CSV table of C-alpha atoms and ligand atoms in Angstrom, one decimal:
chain,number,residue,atom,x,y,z
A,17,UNK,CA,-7.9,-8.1,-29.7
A,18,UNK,CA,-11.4,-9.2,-28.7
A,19,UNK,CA,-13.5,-7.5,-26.5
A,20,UNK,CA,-14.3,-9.5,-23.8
A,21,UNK,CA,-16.1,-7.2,-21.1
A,22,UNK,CA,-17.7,-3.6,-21.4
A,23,UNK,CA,-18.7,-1.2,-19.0
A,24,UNK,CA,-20.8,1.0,-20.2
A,25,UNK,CA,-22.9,4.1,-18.6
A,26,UNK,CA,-20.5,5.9,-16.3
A,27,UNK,CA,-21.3,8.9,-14.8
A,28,UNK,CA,-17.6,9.6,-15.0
A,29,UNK,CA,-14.9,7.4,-16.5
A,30,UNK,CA,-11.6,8.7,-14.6
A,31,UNK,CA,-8.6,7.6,-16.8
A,32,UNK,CA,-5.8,9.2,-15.0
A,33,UNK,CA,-3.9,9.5,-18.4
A,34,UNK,CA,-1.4,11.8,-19.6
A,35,UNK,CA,0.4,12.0,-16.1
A,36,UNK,CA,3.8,10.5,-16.7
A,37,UNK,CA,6.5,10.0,-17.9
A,38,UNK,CA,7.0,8.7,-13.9
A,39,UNK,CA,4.9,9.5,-10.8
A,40,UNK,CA,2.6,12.2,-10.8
A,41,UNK,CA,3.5,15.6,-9.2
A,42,UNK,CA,2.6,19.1,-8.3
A,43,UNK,CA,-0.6,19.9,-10.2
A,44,UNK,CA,-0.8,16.6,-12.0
A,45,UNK,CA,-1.3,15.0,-8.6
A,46,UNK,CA,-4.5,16.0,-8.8
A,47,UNK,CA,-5.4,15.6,-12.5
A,48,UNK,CA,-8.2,12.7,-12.9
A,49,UNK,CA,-8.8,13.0,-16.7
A,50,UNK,CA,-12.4,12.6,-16.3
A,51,UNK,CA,-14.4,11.3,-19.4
A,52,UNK,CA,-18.3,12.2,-18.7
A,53,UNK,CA,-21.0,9.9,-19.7
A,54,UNK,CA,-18.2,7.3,-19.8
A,55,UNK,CA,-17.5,3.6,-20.7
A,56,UNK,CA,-14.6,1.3,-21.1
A,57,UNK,CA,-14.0,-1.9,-23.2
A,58,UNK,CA,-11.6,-4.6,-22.2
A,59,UNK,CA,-10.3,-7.7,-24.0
A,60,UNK,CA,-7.5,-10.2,-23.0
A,61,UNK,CA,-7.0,-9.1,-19.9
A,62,UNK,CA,-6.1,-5.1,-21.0
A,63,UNK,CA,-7.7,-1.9,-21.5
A,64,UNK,CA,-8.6,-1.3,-25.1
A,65,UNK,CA,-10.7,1.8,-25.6
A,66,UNK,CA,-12.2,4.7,-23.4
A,67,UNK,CA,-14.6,6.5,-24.4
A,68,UNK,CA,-18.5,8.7,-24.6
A,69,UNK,CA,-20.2,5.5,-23.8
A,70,UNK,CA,-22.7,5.5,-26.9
A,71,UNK,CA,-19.5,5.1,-29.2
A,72,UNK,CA,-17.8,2.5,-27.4
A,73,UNK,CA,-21.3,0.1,-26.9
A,74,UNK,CA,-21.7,0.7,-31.0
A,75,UNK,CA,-18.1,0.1,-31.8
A,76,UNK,CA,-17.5,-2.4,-29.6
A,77,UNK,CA,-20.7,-4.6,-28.5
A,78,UNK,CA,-21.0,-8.1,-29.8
A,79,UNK,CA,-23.1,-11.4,-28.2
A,80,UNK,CA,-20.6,-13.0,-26.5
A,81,UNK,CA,-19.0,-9.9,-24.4
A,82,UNK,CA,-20.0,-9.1,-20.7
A,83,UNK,CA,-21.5,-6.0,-20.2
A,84,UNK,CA,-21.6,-4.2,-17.1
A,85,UNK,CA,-24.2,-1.2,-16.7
A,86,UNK,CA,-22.3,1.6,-14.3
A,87,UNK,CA,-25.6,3.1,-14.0
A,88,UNK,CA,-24.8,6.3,-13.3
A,89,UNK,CA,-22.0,5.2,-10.8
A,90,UNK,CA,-18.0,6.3,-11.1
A,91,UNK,CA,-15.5,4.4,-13.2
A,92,UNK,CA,-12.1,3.9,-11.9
A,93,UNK,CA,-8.6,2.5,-11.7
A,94,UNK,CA,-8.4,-0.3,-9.4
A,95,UNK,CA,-6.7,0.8,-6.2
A,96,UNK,CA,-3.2,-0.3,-5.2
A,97,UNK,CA,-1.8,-0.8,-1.5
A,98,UNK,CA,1.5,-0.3,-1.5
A,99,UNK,CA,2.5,-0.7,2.3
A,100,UNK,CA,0.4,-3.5,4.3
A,101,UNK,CA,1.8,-6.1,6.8
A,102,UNK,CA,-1.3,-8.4,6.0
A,103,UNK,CA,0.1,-11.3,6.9
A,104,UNK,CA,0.4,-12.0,11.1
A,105,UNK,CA,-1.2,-14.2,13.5
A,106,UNK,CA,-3.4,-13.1,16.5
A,107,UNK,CA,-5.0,-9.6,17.0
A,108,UNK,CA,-4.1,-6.6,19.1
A,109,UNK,CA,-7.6,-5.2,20.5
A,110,UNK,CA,-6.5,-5.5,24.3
A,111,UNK,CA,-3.4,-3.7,22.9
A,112,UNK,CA,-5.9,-1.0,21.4
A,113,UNK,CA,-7.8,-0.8,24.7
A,114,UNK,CA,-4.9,-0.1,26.6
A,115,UNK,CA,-4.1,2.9,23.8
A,116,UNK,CA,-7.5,4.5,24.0
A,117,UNK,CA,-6.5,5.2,27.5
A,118,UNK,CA,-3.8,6.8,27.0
A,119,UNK,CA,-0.6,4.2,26.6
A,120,UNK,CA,1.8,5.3,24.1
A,121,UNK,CA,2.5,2.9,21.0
A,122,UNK,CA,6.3,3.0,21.8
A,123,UNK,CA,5.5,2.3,25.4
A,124,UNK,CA,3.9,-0.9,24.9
A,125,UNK,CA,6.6,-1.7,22.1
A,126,UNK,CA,9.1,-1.3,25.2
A,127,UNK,CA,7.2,-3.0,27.1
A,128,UNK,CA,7.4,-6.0,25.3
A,129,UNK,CA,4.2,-5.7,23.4
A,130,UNK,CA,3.0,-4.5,20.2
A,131,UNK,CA,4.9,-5.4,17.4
A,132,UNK,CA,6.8,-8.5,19.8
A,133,UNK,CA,3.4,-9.5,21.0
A,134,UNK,CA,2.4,-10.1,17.2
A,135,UNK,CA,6.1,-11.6,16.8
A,136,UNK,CA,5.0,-14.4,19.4
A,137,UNK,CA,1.7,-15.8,17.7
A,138,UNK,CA,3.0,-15.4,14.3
A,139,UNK,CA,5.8,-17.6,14.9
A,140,UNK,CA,3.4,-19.8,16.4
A,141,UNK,CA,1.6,-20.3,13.6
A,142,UNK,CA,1.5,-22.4,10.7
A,143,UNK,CA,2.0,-21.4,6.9
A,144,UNK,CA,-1.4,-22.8,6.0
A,145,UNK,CA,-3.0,-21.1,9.1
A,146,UNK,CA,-1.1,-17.5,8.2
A,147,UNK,CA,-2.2,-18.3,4.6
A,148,UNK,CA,-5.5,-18.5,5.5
A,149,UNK,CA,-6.0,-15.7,8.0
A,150,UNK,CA,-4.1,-13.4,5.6
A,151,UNK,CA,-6.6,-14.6,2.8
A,152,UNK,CA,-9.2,-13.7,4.4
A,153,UNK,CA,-8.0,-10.1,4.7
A,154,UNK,CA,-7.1,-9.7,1.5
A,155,UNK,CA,-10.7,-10.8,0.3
A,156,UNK,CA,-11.9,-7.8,2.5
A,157,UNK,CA,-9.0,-5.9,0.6
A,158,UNK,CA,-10.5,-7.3,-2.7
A,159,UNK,CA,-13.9,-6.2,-2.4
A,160,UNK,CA,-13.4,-2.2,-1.2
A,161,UNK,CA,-11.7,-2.1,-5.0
A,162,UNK,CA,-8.1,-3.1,-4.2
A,163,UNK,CA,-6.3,-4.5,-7.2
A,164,UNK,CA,-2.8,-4.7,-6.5
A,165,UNK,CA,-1.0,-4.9,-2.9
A,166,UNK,CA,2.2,-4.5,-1.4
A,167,UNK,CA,2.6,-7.0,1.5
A,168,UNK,CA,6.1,-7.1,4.6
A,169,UNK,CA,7.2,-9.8,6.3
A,170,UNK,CA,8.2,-9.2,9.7
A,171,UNK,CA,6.4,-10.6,12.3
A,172,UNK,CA,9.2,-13.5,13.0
A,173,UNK,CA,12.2,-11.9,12.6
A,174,UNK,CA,14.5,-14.9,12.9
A,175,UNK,CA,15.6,-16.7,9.5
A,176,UNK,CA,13.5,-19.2,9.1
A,177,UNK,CA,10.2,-17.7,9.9
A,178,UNK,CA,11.0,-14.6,8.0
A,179,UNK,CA,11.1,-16.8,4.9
A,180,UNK,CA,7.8,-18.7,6.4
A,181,UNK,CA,6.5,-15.3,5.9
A,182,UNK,CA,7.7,-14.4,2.4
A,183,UNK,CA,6.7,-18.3,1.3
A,184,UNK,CA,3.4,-17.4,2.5
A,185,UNK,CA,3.3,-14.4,0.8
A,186,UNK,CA,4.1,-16.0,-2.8
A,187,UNK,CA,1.7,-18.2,-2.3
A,188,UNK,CA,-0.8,-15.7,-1.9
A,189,UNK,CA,0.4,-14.4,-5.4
A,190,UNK,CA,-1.0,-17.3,-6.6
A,191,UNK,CA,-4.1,-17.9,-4.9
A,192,UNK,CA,-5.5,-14.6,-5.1
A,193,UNK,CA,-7.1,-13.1,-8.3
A,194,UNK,CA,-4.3,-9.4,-7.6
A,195,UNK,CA,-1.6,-8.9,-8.1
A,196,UNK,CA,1.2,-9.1,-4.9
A,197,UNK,CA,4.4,-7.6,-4.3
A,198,UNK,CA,6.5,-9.1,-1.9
A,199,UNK,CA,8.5,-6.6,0.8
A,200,UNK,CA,11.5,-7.9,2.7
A,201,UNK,CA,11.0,-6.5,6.5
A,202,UNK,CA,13.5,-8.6,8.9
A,203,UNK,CA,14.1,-5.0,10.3
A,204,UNK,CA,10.9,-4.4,11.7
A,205,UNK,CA,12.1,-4.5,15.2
A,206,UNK,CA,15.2,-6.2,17.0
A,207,UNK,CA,14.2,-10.1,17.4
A,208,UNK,CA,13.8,-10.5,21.8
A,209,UNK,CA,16.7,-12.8,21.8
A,210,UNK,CA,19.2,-11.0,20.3
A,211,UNK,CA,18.3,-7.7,22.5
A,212,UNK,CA,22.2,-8.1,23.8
A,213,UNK,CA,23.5,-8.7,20.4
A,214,UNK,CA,22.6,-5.6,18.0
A,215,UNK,CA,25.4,-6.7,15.4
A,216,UNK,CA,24.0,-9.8,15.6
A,217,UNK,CA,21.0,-9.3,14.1
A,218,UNK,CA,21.8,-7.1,11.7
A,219,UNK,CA,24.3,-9.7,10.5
A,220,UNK,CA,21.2,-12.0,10.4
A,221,UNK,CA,18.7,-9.7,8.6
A,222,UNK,CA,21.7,-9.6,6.1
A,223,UNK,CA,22.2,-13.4,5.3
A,224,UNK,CA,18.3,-13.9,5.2
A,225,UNK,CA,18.3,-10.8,2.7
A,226,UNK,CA,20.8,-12.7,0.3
A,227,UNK,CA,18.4,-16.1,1.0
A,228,UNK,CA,15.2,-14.1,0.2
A,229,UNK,CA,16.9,-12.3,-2.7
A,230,UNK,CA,18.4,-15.9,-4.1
A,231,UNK,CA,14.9,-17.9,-4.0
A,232,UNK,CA,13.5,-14.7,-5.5
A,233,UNK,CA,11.3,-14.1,-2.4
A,234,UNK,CA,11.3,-10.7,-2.3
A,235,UNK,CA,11.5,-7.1,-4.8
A,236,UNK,CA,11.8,-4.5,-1.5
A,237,UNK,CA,13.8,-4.2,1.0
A,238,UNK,CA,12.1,-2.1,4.4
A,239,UNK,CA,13.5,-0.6,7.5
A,240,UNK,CA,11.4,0.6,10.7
A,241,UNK,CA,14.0,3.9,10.9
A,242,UNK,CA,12.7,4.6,14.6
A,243,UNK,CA,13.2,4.3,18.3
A,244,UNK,CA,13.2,1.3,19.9
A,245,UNK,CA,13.7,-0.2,16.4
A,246,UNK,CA,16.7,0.8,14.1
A,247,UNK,CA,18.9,3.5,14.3
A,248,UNK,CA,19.7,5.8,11.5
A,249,UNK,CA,23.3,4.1,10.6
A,250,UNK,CA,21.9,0.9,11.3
A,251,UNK,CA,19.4,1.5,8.7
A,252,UNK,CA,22.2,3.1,6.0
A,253,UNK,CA,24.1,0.0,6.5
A,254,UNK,CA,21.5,-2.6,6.0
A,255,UNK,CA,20.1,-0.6,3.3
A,256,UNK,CA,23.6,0.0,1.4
A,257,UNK,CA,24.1,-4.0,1.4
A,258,UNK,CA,20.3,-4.9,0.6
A,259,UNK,CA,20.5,-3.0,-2.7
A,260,UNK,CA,23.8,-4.3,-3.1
A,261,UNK,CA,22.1,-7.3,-3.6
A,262,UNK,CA,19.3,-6.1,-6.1
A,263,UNK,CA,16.8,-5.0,-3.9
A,264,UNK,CA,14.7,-2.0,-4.3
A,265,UNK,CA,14.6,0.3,-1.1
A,266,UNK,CA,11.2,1.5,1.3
A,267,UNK,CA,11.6,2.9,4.6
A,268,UNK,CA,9.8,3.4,7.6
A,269,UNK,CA,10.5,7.1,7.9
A,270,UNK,CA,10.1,10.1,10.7
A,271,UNK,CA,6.7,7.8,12.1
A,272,UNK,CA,7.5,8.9,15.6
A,273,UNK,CA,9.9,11.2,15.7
A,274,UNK,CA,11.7,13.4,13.3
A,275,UNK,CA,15.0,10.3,12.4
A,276,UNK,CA,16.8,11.5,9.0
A,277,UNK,CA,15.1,8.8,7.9
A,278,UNK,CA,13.4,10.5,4.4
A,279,UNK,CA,16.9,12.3,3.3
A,280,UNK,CA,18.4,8.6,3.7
A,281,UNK,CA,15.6,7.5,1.7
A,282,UNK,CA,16.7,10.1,-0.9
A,283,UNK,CA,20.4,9.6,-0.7
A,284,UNK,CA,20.1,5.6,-1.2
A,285,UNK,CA,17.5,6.6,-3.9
A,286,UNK,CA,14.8,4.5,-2.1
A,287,UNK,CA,11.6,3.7,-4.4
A,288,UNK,CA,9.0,4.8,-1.2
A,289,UNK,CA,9.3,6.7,2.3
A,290,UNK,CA,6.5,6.0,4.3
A,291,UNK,CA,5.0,7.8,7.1
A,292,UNK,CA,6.4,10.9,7.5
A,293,UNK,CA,4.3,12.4,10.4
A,294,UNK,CA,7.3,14.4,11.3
A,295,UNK,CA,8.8,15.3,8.4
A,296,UNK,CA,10.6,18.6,9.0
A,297,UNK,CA,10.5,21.4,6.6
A,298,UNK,CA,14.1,21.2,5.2
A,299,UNK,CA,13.3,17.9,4.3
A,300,UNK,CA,10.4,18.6,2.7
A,301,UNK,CA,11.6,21.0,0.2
A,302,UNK,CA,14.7,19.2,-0.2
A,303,UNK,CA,12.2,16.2,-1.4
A,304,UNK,CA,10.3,18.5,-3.9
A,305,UNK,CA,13.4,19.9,-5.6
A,306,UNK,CA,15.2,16.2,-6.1
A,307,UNK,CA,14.5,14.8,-9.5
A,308,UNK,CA,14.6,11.0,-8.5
A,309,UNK,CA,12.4,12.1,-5.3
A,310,UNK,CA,11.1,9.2,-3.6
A,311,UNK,CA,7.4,8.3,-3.5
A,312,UNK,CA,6.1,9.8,0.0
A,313,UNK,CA,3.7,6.5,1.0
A,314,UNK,CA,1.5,8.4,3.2
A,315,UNK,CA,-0.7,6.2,5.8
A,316,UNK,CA,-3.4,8.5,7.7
A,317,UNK,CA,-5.3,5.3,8.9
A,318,UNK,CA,-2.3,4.9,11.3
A,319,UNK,CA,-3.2,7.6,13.3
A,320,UNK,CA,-7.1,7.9,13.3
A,321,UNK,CA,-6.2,3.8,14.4
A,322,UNK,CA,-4.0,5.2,16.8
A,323,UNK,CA,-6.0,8.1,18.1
A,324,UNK,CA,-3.0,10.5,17.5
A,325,UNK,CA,-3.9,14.0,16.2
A,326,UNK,CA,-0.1,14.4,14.4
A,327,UNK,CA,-0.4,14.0,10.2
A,328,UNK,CA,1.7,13.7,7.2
A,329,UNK,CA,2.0,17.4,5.7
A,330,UNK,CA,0.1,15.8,2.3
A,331,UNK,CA,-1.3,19.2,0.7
A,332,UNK,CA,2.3,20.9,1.3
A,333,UNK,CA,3.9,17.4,-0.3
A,334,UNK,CA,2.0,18.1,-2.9
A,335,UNK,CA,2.8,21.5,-3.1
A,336,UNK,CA,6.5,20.9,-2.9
A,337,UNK,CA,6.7,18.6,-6.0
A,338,UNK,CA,6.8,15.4,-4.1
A,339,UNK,CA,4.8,12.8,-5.1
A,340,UNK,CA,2.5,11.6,-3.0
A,341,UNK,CA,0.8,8.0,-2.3
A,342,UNK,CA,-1.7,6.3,-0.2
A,343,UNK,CA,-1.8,2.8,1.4
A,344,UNK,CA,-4.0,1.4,4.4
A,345,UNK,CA,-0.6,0.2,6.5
A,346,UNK,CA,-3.1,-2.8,7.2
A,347,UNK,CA,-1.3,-4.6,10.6
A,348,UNK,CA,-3.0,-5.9,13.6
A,349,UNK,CA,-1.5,-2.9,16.2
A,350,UNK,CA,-1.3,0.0,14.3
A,351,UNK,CA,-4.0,0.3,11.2
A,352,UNK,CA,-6.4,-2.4,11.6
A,353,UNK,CA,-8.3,-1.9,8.0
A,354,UNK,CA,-7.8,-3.3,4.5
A,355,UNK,CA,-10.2,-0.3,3.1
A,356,UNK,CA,-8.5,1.8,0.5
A,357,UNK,CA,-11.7,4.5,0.2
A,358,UNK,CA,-11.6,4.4,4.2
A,359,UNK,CA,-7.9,5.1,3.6
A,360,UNK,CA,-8.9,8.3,1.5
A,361,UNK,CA,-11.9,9.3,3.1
A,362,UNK,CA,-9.3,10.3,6.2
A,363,UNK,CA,-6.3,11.5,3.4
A,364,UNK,CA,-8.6,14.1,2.7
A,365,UNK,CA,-9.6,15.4,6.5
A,366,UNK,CA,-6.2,14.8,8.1
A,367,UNK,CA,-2.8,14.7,5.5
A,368,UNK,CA,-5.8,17.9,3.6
A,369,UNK,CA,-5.3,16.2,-0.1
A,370,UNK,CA,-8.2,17.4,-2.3
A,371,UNK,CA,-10.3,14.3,-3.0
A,372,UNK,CA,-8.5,14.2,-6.3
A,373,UNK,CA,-5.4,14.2,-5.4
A,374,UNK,CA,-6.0,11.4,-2.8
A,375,UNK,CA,-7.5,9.7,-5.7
A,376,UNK,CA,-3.9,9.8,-7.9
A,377,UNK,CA,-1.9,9.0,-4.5
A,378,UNK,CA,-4.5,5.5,-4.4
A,379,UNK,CA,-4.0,4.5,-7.7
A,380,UNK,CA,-1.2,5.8,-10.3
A,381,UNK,CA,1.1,7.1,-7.9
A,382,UNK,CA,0.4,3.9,-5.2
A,383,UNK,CA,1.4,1.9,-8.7
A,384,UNK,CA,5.3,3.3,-9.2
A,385,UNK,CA,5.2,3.0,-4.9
A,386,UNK,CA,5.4,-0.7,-6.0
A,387,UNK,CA,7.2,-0.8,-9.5
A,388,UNK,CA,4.3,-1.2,-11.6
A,389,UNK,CA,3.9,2.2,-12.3
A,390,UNK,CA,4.6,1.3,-16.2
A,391,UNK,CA,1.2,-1.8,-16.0
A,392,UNK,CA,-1.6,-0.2,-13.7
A,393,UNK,CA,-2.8,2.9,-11.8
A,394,UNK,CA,-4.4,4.5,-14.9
A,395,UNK,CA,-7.3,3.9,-17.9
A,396,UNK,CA,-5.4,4.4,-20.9
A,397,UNK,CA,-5.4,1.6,-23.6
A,398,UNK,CA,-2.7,-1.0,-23.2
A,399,UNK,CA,-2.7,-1.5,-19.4
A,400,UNK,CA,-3.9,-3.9,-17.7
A,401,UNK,CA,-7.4,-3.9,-16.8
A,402,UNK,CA,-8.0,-3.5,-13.2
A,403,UNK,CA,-10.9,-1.2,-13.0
A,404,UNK,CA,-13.5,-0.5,-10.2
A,405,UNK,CA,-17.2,0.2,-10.6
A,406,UNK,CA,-18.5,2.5,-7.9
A,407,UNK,CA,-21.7,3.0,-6.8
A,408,UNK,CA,-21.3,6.8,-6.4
A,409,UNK,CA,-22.4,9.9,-8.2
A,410,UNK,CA,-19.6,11.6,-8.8
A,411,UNK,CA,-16.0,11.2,-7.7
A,412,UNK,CA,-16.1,13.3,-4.7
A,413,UNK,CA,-18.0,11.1,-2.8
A,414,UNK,CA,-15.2,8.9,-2.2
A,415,UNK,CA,-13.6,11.2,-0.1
A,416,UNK,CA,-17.0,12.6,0.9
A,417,UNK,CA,-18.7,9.2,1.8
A,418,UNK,CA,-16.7,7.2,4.8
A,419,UNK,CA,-17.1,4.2,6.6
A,420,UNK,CA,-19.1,1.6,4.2
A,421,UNK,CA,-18.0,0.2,0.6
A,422,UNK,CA,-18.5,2.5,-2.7
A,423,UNK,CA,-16.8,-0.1,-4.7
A,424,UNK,CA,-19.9,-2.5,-6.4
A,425,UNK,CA,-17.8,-4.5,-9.4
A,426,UNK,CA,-13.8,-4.9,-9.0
A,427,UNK,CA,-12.5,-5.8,-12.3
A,428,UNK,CA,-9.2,-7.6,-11.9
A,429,UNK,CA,-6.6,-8.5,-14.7
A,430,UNK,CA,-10.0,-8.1,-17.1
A,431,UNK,CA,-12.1,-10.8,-15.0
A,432,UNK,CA,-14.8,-9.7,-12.7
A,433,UNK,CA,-13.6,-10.8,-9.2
A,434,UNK,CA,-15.7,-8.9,-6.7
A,435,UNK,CA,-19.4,-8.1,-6.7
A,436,UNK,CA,-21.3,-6.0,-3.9
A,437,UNK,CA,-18.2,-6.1,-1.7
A,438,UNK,CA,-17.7,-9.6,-2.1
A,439,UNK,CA,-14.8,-11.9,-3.8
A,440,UNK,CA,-17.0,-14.5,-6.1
A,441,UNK,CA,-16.3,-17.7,-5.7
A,442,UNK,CA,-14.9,-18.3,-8.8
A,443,UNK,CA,-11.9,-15.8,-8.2
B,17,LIG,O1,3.8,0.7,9.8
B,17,LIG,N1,5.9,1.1,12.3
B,17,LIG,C1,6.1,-0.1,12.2
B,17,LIG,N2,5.4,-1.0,11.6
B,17,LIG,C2,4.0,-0.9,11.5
B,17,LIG,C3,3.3,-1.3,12.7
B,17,LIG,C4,3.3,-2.7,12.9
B,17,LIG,C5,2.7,-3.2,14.2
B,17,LIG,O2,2.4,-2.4,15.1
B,17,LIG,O3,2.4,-4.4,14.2
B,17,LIG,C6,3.5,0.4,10.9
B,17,LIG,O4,2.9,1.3,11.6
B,18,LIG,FE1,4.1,-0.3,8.2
């Protein structure tokens, strides 16, 4: 295979290898197989060699490649989001006014508001209009280093829009220059109308399941395990007859309060439970000694968003065995960013994962979150190349550095799609 595109002069390739078979736990969690004084070469689309820099410039350099000078900067696997609910109409800022003094989430969710206020406008709204506002996002998504992503319906909750939602979502598959994985989340919330007919909905999130599943709309199946959402046995139900259908099971687990939620998770041998701000103890260790332990999906933007001072127990996840991932949660009322290093900037003050391990739980662990564990998440010739270019020292400055882009060149599926914190026109 030709080489197509070098990148050359790393101040520290981080390859990630050697950290399977499966999702990195315990003390690999924080392994980065760091190659000093870096570079990588890329042809058709795939990693083909890692190396000291000097070898793979003179092994590998010809006219017609692109070369990109790291200059000093850190080399990387490109991020993957595995939990975002990107696609909505509307915003929530009065929402987030009202939370800043001192409303609770679930009270404005009982009030009407929140995740039904967001349920309103997006059924509102067009495809092409949800398509474009979601694009948008995702371009912001692109250019902090974000090369795969995880993306829920929900926001309609009746049949039709649900698959409005997971249409839009394929076609954003297509349109942008990453990779998207398509999450099936009718059981977000109760849909208003049928607040009088509980069996009725769940009979409806079932038949729009088997829909989704037949037009091939949709690899995951989610649950919102929670007060004023879905009740424990609700949740084993739907997700008992979703995977009896071929879907592969996420959960929103123990966000609020402590549900059973993560043991279901384990019981139904779910891929991902997410949250997990009160995950009890039992639990925990239970988690670390299973052998087909779920990924724990941990979302700290939630509640720096939120202003909530209750974390994910990520260093004693780790700890236990479990393996541990990162997403943003990106959603219009309860983690408004699409910024992966934001996302691990606050890993590493509030759920305490060393910037290393934050760094796994972003990219090789956030990979088997999503089933493509086997493709991306790590350097090693082979996968595909999404790789990152950041304009950083050394790799503790992206848990060190907060609140503005370290990510300067996003490599996606081989191609250069994102320069400077920008998607290029092209891509
Ligand atoms: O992951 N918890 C439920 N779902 C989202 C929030 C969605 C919303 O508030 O619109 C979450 O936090
Ligand atoms: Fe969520």
């Amino acid at each position: 295979m030709a080489v197509d595109l070098l990148i050359v002069n790393a101040a520290e390739v981080l390859t990630l290898r050697d950290l399977g078979p499966g999702p990195a736990r315990g003390s690999k969690q924080g392994s980065l197989g760091i190659v000093r004084g870096g570079g990588v070469a890329i042809g058709g689309g795939h990693i083909l060699d890692v190396g000291a820099s000097d070898r793979v410039w003179r092994e590998h350099r010809h006219s017609g490649c692109e070369v990109i000078d790291a200059k000093g900067g850190v080399v990387l696997p490109g991020f993957v989001d595995p939990h975002t609910h990107l696609v909505f109409a509307g915003d929530r800022a009065d929402e987030w006014e009202k939370r800043m003094g001192g409303v609770s989430y679930l009270d404005i969710l009982r009030q009407g508001g929140g995740i039904l206020s967001t349920v309103k406008k997006t059924r509102a709204a067009s495809a092409e209009v949800l398509l474009g506002s979601a694009r948008r996002f995702a371009a912001l998504a692109i250019g902090s280093g974000t090369t795969s992503v995880e993306i829920k319906s929900g926001y309609c909750l009746d049949g039709e829009g649900e698959l409005k939602l997971l249409e839009v979502i394929a076609r954003l598959g297509q349109v942008l220059p990453i990779e998207v994985v398509a999450t099936y989340l009718g059981a977000h919330v109760l849909a208003p109308e049928y607040r009088a007919d509980r069996e009725g909905y769940l009979e409806l999130v079932e038949r729009t399941a088997l829909i989704a599943r037949q037009r091939g709309l949709a690899r995951y199946f989610d649950v919102f395990c929670e007060h004023e959402a879905f009740t424990l046995e609700e949740s084993r139900r739907l997700l008992t007859s979703a995977r009896g259908l071929g879907f592969e099971l996420k959960l929103h687990a123990e966000q609020f309060s402590a549900s059973g939620a993560a043991r279901l998770g384990l019981q139904l041998g779910a891929t991902s439970i997410d949250h997990l701000e009160y995950l009890d103890d039992e639990t925990l260790a239970e988690l670390g000694r299973a052998a087909n332990c779920p990924l724990a999906v941990l979302l700290p933007a939630v509640a720096f968003h939120l202003g909530l001072d209750r974390h994910a127990p990520g260093d004693r996840l780790v700890a236990a065995g479990v393996p541990v991932a990162l997403a943003t949660d990106m959603n219009p009322g309860s983690s408004f960013t699409p910024s992966m290093p934001m996302t691990i900037a606050i890993a590493c003050r509030t759920q305490k994962l060393s910037v290393a391990q934050a760094i796994v739980a972003a990219t090789y662990n956030a990979a088997w979150a999503v089933g493509l564990g086997e493709r991306v998440g790590c350097l090693e010739p082979g996968r595909r190349a999404d790789v990152l270019v950041c304009d950083v020292p050394d790799h503790r400055w992206l848990g060190y550095a907060f609140g503005y882009n370290p990510v300067s060149v996003v490599v996606a599926d081989g191609r250069v799609v994102a320069r400077g914190g920008h998607l290029l026109p092209a891509a």
